[in-house]
PDB file of C-alpha atoms in Angstrom:
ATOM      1  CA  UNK A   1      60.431  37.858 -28.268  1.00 24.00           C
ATOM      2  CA  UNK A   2      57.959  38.556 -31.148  1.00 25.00           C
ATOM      3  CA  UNK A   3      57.220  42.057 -32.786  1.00 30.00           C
ATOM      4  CA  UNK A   4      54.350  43.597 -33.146  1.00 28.00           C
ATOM      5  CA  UNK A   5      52.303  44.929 -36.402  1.00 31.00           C
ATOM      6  CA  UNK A   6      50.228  48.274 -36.708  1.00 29.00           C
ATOM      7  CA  UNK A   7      46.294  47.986 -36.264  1.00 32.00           C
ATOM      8  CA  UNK A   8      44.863  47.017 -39.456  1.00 32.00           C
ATOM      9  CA  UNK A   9      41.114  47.148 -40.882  1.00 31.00           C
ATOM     10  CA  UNK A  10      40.891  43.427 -40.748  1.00 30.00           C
ATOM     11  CA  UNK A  11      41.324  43.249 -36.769  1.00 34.00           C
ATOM     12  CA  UNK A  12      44.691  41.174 -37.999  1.00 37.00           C
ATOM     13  CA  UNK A  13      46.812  43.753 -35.928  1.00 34.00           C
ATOM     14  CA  UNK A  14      49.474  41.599 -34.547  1.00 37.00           C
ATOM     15  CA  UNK A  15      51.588  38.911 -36.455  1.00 38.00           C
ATOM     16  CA  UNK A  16      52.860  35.754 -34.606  1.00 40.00           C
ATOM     17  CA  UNK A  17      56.329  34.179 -34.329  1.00 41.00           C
ATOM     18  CA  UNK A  18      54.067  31.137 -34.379  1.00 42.00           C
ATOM     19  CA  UNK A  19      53.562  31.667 -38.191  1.00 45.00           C
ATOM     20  CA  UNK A  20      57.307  32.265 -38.961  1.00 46.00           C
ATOM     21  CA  UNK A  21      59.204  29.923 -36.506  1.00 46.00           C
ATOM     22  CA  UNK A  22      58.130  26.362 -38.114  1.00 46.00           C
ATOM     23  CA  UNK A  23      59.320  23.851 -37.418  1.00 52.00           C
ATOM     24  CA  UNK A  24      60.195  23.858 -33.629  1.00 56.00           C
ATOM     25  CA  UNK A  25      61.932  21.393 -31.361  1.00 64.00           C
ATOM     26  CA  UNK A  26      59.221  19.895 -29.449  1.00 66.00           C
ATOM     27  CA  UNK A  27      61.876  16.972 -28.076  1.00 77.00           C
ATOM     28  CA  UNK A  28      58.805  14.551 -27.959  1.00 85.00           C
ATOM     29  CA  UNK A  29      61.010  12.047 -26.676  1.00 89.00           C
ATOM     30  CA  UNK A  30      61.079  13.737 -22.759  1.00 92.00           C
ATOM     31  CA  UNK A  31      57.993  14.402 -20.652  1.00 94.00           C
ATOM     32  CA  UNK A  32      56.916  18.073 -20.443  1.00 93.00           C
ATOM     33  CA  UNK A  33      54.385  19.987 -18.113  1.00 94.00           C
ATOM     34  CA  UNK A  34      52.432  21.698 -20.370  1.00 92.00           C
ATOM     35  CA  UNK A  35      51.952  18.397 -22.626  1.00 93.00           C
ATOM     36  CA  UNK A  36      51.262  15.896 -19.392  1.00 96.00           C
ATOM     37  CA  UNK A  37      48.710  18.553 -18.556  1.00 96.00           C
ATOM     38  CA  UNK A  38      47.299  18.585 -21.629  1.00 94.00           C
ATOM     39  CA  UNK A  39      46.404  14.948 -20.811  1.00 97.00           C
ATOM     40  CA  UNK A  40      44.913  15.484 -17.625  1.00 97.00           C
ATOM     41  CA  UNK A  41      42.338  17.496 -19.589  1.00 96.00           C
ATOM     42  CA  UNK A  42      41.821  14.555 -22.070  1.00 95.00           C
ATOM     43  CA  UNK A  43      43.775  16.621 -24.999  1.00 93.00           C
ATOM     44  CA  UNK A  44      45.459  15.445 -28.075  1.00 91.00           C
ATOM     45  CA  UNK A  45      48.943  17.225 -27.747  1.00 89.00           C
ATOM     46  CA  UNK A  46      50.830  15.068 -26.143  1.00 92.00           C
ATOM     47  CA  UNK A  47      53.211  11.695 -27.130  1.00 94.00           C
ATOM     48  CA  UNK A  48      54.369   8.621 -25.652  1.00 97.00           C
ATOM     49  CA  UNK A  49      56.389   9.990 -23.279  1.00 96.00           C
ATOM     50  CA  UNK A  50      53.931  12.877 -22.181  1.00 96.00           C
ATOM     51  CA  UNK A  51      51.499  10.164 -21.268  1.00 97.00           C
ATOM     52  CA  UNK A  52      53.940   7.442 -19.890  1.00 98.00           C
ATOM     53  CA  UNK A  53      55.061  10.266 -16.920  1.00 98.00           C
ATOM     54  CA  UNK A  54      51.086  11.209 -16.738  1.00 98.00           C
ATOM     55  CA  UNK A  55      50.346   8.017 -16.148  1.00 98.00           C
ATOM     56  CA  UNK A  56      52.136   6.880 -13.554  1.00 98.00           C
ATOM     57  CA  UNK A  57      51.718  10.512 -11.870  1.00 98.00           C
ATOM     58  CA  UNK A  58      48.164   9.384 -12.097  1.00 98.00           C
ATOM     59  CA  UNK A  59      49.112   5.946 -10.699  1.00 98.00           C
ATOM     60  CA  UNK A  60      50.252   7.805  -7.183  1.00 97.00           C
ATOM     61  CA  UNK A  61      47.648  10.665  -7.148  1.00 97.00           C
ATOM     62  CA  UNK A  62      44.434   9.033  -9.284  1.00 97.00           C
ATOM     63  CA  UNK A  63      42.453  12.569  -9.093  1.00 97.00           C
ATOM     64  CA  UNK A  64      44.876  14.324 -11.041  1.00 97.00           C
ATOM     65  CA  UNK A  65      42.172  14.713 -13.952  1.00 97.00           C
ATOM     66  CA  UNK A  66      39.698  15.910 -11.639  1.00 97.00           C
ATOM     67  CA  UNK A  67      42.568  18.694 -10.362  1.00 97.00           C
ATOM     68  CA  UNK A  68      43.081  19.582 -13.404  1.00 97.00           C
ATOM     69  CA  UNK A  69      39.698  20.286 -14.487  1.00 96.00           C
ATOM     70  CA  UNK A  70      38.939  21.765 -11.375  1.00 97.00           C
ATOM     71  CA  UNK A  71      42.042  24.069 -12.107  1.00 97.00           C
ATOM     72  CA  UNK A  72      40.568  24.917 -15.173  1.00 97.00           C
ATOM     73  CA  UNK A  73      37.100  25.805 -13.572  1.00 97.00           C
ATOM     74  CA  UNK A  74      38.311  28.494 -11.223  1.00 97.00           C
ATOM     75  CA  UNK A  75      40.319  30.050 -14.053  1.00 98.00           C
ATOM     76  CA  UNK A  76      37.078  30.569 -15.983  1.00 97.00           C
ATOM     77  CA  UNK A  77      35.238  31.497 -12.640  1.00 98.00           C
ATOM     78  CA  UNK A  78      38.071  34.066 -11.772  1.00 98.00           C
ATOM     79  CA  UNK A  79      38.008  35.559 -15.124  1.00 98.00           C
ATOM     80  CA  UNK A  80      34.779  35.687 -15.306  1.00 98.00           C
ATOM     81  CA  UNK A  81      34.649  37.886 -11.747  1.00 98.00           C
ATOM     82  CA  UNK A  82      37.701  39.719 -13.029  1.00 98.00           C
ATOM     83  CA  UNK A  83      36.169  40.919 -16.515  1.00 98.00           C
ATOM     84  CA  UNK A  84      32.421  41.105 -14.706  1.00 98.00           C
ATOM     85  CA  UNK A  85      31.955  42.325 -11.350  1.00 98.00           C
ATOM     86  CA  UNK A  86      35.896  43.938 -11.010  1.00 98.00           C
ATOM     87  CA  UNK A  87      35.805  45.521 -14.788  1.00 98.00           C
ATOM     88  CA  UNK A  88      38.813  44.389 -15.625  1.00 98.00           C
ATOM     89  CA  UNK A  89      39.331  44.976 -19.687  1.00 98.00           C
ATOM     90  CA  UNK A  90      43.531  44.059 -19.653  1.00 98.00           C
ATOM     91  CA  UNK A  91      44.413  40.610 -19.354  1.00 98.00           C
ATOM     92  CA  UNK A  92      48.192  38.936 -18.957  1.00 98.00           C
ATOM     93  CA  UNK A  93      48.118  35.187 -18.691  1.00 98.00           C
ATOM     94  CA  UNK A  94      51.620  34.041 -17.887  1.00 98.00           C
ATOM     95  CA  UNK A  95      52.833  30.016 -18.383  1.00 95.00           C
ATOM     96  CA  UNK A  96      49.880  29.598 -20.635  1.00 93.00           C
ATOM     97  CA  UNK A  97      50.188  26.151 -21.353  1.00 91.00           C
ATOM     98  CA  UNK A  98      48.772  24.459 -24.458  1.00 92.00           C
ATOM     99  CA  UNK A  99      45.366  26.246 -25.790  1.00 90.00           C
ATOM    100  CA  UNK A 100      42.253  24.578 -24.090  1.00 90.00           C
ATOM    101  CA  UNK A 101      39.009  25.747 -25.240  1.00 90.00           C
ATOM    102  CA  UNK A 102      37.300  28.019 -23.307  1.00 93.00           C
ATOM    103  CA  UNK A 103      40.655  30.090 -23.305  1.00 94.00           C
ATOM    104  CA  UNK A 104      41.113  33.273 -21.258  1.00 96.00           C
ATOM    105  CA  UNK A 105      40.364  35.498 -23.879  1.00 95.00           C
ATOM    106  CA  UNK A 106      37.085  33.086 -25.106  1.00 95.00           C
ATOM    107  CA  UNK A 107      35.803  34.125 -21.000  1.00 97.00           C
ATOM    108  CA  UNK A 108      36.559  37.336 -21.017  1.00 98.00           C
ATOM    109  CA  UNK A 109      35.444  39.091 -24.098  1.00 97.00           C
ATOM    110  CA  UNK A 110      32.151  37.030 -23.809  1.00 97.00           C
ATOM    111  CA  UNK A 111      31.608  39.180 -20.538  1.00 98.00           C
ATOM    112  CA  UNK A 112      33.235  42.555 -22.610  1.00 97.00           C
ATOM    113  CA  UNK A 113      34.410  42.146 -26.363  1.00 97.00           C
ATOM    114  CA  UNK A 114      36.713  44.903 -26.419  1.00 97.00           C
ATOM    115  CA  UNK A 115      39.047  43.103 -23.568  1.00 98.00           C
ATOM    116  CA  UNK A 116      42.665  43.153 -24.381  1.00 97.00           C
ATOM    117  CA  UNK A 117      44.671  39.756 -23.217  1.00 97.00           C
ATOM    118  CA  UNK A 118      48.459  39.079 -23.914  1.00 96.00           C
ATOM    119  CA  UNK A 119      49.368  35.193 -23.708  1.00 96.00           C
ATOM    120  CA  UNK A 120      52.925  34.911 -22.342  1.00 96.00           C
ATOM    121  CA  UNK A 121      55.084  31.061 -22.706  1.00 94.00           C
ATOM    122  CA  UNK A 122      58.731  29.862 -23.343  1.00 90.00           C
ATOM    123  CA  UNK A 123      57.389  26.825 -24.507  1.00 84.00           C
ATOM    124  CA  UNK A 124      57.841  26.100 -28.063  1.00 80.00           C
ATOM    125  CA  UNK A 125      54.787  23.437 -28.195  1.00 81.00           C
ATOM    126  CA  UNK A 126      52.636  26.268 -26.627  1.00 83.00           C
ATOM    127  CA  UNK A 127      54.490  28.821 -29.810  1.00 78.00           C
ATOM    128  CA  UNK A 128      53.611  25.577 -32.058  1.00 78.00           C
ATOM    129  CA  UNK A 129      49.704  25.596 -31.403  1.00 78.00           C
ATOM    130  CA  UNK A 130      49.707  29.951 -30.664  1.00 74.00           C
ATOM    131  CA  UNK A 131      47.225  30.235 -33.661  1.00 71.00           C
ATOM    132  CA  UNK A 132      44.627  29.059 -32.020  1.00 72.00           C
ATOM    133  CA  UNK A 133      45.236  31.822 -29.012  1.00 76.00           C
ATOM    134  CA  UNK A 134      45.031  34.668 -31.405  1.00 76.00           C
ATOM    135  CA  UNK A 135      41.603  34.804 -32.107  1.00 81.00           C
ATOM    136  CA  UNK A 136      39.049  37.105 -30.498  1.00 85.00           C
ATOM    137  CA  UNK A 137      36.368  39.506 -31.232  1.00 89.00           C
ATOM    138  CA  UNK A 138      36.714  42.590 -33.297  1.00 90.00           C
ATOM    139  CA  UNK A 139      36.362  44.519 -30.764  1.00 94.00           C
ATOM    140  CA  UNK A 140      39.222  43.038 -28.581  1.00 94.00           C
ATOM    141  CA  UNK A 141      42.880  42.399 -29.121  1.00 93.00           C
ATOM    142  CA  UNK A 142      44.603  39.206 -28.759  1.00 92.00           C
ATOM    143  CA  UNK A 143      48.273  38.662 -28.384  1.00 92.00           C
ATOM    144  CA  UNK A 144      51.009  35.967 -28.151  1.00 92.00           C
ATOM    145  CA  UNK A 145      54.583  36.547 -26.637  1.00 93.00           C
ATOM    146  CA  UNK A 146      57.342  34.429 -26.641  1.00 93.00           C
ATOM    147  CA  UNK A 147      59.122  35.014 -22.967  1.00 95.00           C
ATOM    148  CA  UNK A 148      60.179  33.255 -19.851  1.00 95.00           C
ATOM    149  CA  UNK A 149      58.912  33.616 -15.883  1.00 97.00           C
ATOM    150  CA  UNK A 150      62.061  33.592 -15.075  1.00 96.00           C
ATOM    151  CA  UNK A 151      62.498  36.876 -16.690  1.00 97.00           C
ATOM    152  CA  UNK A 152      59.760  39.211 -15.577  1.00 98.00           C
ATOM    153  CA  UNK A 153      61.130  43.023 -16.346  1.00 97.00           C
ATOM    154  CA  UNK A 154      61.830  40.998 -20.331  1.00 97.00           C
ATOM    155  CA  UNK A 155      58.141  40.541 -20.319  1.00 98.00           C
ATOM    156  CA  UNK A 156      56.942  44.180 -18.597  1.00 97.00           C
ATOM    157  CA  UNK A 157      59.276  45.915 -21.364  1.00 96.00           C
ATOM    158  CA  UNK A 158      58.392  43.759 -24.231  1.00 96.00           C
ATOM    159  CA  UNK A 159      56.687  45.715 -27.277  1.00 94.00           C
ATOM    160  CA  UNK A 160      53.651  43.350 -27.839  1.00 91.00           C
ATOM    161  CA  UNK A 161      52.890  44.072 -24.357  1.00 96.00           C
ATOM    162  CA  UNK A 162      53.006  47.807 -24.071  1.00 95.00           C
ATOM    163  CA  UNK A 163      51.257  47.792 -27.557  1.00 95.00           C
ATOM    164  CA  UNK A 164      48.566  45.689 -26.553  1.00 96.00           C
ATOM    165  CA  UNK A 165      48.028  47.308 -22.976  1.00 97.00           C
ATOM    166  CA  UNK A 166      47.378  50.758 -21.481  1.00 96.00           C
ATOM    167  CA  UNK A 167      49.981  50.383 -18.328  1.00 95.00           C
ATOM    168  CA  UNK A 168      47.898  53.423 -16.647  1.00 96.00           C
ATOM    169  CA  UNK A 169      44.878  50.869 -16.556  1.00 98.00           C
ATOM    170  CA  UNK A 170      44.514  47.608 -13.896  1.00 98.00           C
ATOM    171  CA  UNK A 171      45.471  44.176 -15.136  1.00 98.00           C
ATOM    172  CA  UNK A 172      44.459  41.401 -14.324  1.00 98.00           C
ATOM    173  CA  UNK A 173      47.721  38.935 -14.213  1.00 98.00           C
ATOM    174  CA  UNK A 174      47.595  35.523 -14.361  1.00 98.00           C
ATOM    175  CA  UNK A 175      49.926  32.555 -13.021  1.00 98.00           C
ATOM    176  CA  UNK A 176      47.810  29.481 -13.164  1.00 98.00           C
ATOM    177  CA  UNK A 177      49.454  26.431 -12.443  1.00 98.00           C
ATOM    178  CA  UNK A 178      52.891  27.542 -13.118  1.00 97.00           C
ATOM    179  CA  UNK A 179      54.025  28.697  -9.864  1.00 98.00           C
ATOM    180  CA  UNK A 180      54.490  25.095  -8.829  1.00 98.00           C
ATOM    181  CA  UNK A 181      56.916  24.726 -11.109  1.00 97.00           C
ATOM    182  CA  UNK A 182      59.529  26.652  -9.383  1.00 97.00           C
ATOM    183  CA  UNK A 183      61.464  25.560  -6.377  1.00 96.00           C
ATOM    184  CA  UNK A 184      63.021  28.739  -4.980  1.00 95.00           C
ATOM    185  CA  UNK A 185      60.723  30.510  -2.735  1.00 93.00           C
ATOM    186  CA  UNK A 186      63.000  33.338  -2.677  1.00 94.00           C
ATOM    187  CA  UNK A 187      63.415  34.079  -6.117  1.00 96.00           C
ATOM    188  CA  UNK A 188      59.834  32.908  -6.933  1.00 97.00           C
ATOM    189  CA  UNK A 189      58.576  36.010  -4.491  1.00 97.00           C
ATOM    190  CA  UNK A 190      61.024  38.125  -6.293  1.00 97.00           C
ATOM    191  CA  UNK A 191      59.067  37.511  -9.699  1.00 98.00           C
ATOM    192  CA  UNK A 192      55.625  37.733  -8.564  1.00 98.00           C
ATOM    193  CA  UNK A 193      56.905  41.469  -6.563  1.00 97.00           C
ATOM    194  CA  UNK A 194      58.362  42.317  -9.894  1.00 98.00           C
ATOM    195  CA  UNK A 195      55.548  41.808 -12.028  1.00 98.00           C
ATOM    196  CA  UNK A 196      52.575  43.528  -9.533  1.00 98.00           C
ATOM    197  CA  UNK A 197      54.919  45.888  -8.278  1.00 97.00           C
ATOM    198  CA  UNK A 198      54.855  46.940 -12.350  1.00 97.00           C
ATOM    199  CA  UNK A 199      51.063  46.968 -12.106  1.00 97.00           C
ATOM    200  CA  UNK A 200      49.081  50.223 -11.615  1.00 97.00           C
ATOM    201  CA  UNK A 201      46.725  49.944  -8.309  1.00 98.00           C
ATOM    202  CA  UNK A 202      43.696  48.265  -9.067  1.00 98.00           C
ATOM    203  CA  UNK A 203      44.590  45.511 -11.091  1.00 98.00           C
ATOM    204  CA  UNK A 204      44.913  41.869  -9.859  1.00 98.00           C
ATOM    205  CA  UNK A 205      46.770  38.983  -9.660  1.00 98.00           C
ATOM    206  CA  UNK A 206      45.328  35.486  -9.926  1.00 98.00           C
ATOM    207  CA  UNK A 207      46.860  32.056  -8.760  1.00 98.00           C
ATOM    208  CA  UNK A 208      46.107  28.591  -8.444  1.00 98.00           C
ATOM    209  CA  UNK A 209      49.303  25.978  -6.861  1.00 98.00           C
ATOM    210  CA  UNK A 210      49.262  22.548  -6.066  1.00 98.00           C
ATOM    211  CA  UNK A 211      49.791  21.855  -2.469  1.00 98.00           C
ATOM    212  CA  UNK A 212      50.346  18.843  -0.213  1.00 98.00           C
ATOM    213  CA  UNK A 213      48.532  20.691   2.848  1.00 98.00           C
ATOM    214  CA  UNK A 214      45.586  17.299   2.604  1.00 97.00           C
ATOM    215  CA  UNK A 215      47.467  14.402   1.339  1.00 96.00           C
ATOM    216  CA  UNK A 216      51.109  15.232   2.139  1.00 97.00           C
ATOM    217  CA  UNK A 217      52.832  11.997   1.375  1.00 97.00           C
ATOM    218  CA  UNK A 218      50.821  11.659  -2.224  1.00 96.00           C
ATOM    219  CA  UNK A 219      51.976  15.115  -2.722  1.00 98.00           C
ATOM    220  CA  UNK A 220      55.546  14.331  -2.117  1.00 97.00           C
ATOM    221  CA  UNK A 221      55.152  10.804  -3.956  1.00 98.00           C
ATOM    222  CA  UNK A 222      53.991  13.021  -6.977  1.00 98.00           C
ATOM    223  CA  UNK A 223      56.741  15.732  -6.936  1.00 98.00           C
ATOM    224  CA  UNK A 224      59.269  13.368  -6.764  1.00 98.00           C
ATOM    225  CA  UNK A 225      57.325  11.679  -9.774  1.00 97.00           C
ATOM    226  CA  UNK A 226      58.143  15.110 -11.565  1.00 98.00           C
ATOM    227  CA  UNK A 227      61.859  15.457 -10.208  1.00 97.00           C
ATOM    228  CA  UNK A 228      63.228  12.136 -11.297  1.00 96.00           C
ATOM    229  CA  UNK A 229      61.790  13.068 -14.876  1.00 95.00           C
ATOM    230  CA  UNK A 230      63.561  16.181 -15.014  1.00 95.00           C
ATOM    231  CA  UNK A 231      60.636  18.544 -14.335  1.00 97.00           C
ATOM    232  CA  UNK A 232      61.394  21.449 -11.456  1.00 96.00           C
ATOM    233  CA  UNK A 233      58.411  20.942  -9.188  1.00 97.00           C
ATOM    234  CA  UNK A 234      57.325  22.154  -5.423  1.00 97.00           C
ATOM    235  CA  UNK A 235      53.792  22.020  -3.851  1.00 98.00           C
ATOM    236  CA  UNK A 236      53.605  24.840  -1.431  1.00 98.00           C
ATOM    237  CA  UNK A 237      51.242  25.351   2.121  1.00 98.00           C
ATOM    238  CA  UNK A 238      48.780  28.178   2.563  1.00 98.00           C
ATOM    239  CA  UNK A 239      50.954  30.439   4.647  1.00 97.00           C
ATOM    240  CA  UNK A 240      53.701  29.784   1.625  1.00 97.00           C
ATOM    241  CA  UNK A 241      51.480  31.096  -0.766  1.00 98.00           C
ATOM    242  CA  UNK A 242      50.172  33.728   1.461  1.00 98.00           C
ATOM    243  CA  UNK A 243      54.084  35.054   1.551  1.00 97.00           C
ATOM    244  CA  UNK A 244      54.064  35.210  -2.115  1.00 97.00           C
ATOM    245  CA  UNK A 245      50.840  37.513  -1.932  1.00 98.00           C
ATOM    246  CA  UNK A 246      52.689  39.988   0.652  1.00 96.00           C
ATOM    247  CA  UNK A 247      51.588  43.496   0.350  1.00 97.00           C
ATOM    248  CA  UNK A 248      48.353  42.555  -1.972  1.00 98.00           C
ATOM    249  CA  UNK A 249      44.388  42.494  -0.813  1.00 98.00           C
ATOM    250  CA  UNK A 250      42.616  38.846  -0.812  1.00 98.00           C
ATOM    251  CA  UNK A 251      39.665  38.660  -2.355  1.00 98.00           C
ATOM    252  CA  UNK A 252      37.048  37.032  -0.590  1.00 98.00           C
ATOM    253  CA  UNK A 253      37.479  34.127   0.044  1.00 98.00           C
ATOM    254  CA  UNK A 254      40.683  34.669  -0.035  1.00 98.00           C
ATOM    255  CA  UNK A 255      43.245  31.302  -0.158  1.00 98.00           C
ATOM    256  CA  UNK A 256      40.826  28.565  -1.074  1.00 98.00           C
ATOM    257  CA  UNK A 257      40.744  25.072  -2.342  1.00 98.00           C
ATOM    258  CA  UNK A 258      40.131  25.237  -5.694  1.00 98.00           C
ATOM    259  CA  UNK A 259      36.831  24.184  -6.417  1.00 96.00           C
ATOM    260  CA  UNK A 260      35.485  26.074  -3.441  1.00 96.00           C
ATOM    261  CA  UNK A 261      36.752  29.385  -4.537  1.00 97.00           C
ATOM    262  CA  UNK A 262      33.255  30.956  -5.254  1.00 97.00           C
ATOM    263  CA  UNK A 263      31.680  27.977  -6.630  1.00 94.00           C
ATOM    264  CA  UNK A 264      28.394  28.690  -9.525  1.00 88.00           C
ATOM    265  CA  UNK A 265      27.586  24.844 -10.005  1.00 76.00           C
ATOM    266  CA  UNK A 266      27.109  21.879  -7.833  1.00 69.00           C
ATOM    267  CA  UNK A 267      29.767  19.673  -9.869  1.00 71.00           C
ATOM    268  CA  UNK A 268      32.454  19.917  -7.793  1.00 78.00           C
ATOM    269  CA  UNK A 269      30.349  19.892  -4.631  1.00 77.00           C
ATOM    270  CA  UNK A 270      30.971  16.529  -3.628  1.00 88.00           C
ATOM    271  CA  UNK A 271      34.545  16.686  -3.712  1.00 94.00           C
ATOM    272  CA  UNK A 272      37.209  16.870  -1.161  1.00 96.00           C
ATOM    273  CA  UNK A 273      40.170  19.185  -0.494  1.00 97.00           C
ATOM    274  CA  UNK A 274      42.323  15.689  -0.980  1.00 97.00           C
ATOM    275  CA  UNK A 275      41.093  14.839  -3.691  1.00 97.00           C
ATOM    276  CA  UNK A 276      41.804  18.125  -5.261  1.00 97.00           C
ATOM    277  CA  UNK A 277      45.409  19.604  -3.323  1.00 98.00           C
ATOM    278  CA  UNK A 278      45.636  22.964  -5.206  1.00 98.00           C
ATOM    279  CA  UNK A 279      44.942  26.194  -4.065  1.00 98.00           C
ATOM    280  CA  UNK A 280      43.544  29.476  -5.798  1.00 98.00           C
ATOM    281  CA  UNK A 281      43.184  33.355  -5.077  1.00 98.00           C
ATOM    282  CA  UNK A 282      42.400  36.365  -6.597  1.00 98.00           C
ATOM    283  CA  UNK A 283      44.047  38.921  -4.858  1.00 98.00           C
ATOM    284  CA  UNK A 284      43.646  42.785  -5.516  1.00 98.00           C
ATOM    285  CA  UNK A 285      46.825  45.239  -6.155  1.00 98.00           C
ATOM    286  CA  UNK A 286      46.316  48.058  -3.378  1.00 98.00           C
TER     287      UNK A 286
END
């Protein structure tokens, strides 16, 4: 949990556990998520082990790097319909993952500067590289906290949050390819009802989830890729995600494949769902 600083002149309002908690246990010797992902997208924060699991991932489903671009692309896309056409100006980006330029905040406040985003990770690799997260226009506020999923009412109370937010305005939350990463359904719906049910009406709640609905027995060949490294991992169907979205409006088009979630280039066009095998949704809080 990190604390949080008074506005100054500068626009350097909040100070970052990031700057104080060096050095941090990266354990570079086992595989992790957030670093395996990182190579998907062709990053540099990753080690031997990171790219050893990657690869043979890759090995069993070869269009991981186009999923995780692709993953990438509807993130932007979303944000940009969040922060454009929905006027979203409150972001909360949940499992955040290592920083990969365009970030949240980079899509956002080049829509509206004075949007507000709070990055939210356990993950001290993610605390390791936070710098580069908390930067942002003048106008806007950019913060970092230190707090697990697992724990949602530890990040709704936190200080940076309630500092950086107005809780009587929407907020656009987001849980991009983190949901995946936990195996109880049950206690997985519990979070996601815990964190909108926090949310004043109007704000938002954006997902993307790997799924084995078009290539089941790669999908299953993959998780248990994950599993027998010691990473939690569960691909989910369309009416599993839909339960997780109970109570909440879809926005159009509702559950999609990922690159055809309201598409603005012909890139992806030529893809298929298979090749792909993630979901994403923007769905409104009523």
């Amino acid at each position: 949990m990190t604390g949080v600083g008074r506005h100054e002149p500068t626009g350097k309002w909040w100070k970052s556990l990031a700057e104080e908690r060096v050095p941090v246990e990266l354990k570079i010797d086992q595989p992790h998520t957030a670093r395996m992902y990182d190579y998907y997208l062709g990053g540099k924060d990753n080690y031997p082990a990171d790219r050893e699991a990657a690869e043979q991932a890759i090995a069993t489903f070869p269009t991981l790097r186009t999923t995780a671009r692709a993953n990438r692309s509807f993130l932007h896309r979303a944000t940009r319909f969040l922060a454009g056409e929905a006027g979203i100006r409150q972001f909360l980006d949940i499992g955040t993952g290592i920083p990969t330029s365009p970030n949240l905040h980079e899509v956002a406040q080049e829509i509206a500067r004075e949007s507000r985003v709070v990055y939210v990770d356990n993950d001290p690799i993610v605390l390791a590289a936070a710098r580069a997260l908390l930067t942002g226009t003048p106008e806007g506020r950019t913060a970092y906290l230190e707090a697990d999923l697992h724990d949602p009412a530890a990040i709704l109370a936190s200080a940076a949050l309630r500092e950086t937010f107005d809780l009587g305005r929407p907020v656009a939350l987001s849980l991009i390819a983190v949901l995946h990463f936990f195996p109880d359904e049950r206690g997985l719906r519990d979070i996601v009802r815990t964190l909108t049910g926090a949310l004043p009406a109007g704000s938002y709640l954006t997902i993307s989830h790997a799924t084995g609905d078009f290539a089941p027995e790669r999908m299953d060949e993959l998780i248990g890729i994950y599993r027998r490294r010691g990473l939690a991992a569960q691909a989910r169907g369309r009416a599993e995600i839909a339960r997780l979205l109970d109570g909440l409006d879809l926005v159009d088009p509702g559950i999609s494949v990922l690159h055809r979630w309201r598409p603005d280039s012909s890139d992806e066009a030529g893809l298929t769902d298979a090749e792909i095998a993630g979901y994403g949704v923007v769905a409104r809080v009523p």
